[in-house]
Amino acid sequence: MVLQFLAMGLIWGASFLFMKVALEGVSFGQVAWTRIMLGALTLGIIAVVTRARLPRQPIVWLHFTVIAVTFCVVPYLLFAWAEQYISSSLASILNAVTPITTAIMATLVFRVEKLNWGQVLGVIVGMVGVVVIVAPWQVGALLGDWRGQLACLGAVTCYGFALGYLRKFLAPYRVPSITSAFMYIGLAAVIMLVLTPVVAWHPVQLDVWVVLSLVGLGALGTGVVYIFNMNVLTAWGPTATSGVTYVTPVVGVILGVLLLHESLGWHEPIGAVLVFLGILLTQQRIRLPRRAAAG
């Protein structure tokens, strides 16, 4: 299980490198399109081999369509678009904000959770970390950097919405993990097929690195890794499995710096530390003492 957990962190962390390299030969829309198509194909093969059964209730299909849009189509497009303007390292750091947006959505929008004061503090600390990462006081933040960072924040907000929606509307149906993954990524592929003339009908300049990056992003990052995620989730439980959130940005930054020669400003690591502290608080891995009752 440890090796599969590390593989999850490595593959998801490398996804930001894959997107950056792929953008050298294809458009951002084609990156998202290919990622979803290859992921759906990979998971479809796995679903057939494991004889996964699809749900029959129309309402379940409707819910999975919402997840397909908010968990796949929109955020994948936003992240690919963002990496035209920001580094893969910074995108991987901003992706780590997902647990913060999930806590906000689960509490304020879907009301499936109630945060204690320590978790509220974690949300606040995480939001401060985001502001430090974005660095609105810098001139560059008002130009391309700002647009890219805002797109990443939009993507992680979509993730938070989708995870809250999943818990509120789909958890009662107890759909198996592999079926769930194939359902929302498969439906996302159908949506992308319809959108092909808009998002993917552009000239391409393929080379071996662009092709390998697209295959890695799709077959691995949006396909095989879900098998690892399912196995680790079954063996370790959701809390331990969510620890991959701390691994992916580290991998993303290391790969970006070593392979793409990206650099980080002083504020980005500091903001990342604040975000991680916020995640630890919201996930109650750091528990603060309870406030004393009045009187």
PDB file of N, CA, C and O in Angstrom, residues 22 78 101 133 154 188 196 277:
ATOM      1  N   ALA A  22       2.992  19.379 -22.502  1.00  0.00           N
ATOM      2  CA  ALA A  22       2.015  19.152 -23.571  1.00  0.00           C
ATOM      3  C   ALA A  22       1.609  20.455 -24.245  1.00  0.00           C
ATOM      4  O   ALA A  22       1.349  20.481 -25.458  1.00  0.00           O
ATOM      5  N   LEU A  78      -9.511  24.672 -16.881  1.00  0.00           N
ATOM      6  CA  LEU A  78      -8.951  25.817 -16.163  1.00  0.00           C
ATOM      7  C   LEU A  78      -7.476  25.613 -15.836  1.00  0.00           C
ATOM      8  O   LEU A  78      -6.662  26.531 -16.007  1.00  0.00           O
ATOM      9  N   THR A 101     -11.144  24.542   0.048  1.00  0.00           N
ATOM     10  CA  THR A 101     -12.393  24.833  -0.670  1.00  0.00           C
ATOM     11  C   THR A 101     -13.441  23.751  -0.409  1.00  0.00           C
ATOM     12  O   THR A 101     -14.641  24.036  -0.358  1.00  0.00           O
ATOM     13  N   ILE A 133       0.477  33.432  -1.561  1.00  0.00           N
ATOM     14  CA  ILE A 133       0.943  32.789  -2.791  1.00  0.00           C
ATOM     15  C   ILE A 133       0.664  33.671  -4.007  1.00  0.00           C
ATOM     16  O   ILE A 133       1.521  33.877  -4.861  1.00  0.00           O
ATOM     17  N   GLY A 154     -10.168  28.943  -9.370  1.00  0.00           N
ATOM     18  CA  GLY A 154     -11.475  28.542  -9.883  1.00  0.00           C
ATOM     19  C   GLY A 154     -11.577  27.033 -10.006  1.00  0.00           C
ATOM     20  O   GLY A 154     -12.619  26.433  -9.698  1.00  0.00           O
ATOM     21  N   ALA A 188     -17.747  12.795 -18.645  1.00  0.00           N
ATOM     22  CA  ALA A 188     -16.951  13.953 -19.054  1.00  0.00           C
ATOM     23  C   ALA A 188     -16.428  13.772 -20.474  1.00  0.00           C
ATOM     24  O   ALA A 188     -16.359  14.734 -21.255  1.00  0.00           O
ATOM     25  N   THR A 196     -15.893  19.015 -28.977  1.00  0.00           N
ATOM     26  CA  THR A 196     -14.678  18.872 -29.795  1.00  0.00           C
ATOM     27  C   THR A 196     -14.461  20.023 -30.781  1.00  0.00           C
ATOM     28  O   THR A 196     -13.338  20.548 -30.864  1.00  0.00           O
ATOM     29  N   LEU A 277      -0.731  24.233   6.753  1.00  0.00           N
ATOM     30  CA  LEU A 277      -1.162  24.365   8.143  1.00  0.00           C
ATOM     31  C   LEU A 277      -2.685  24.453   8.205  1.00  0.00           C
ATOM     32  O   LEU A 277      -3.323  23.834   9.068  1.00  0.00           O
TER      33      LEU A 277
END
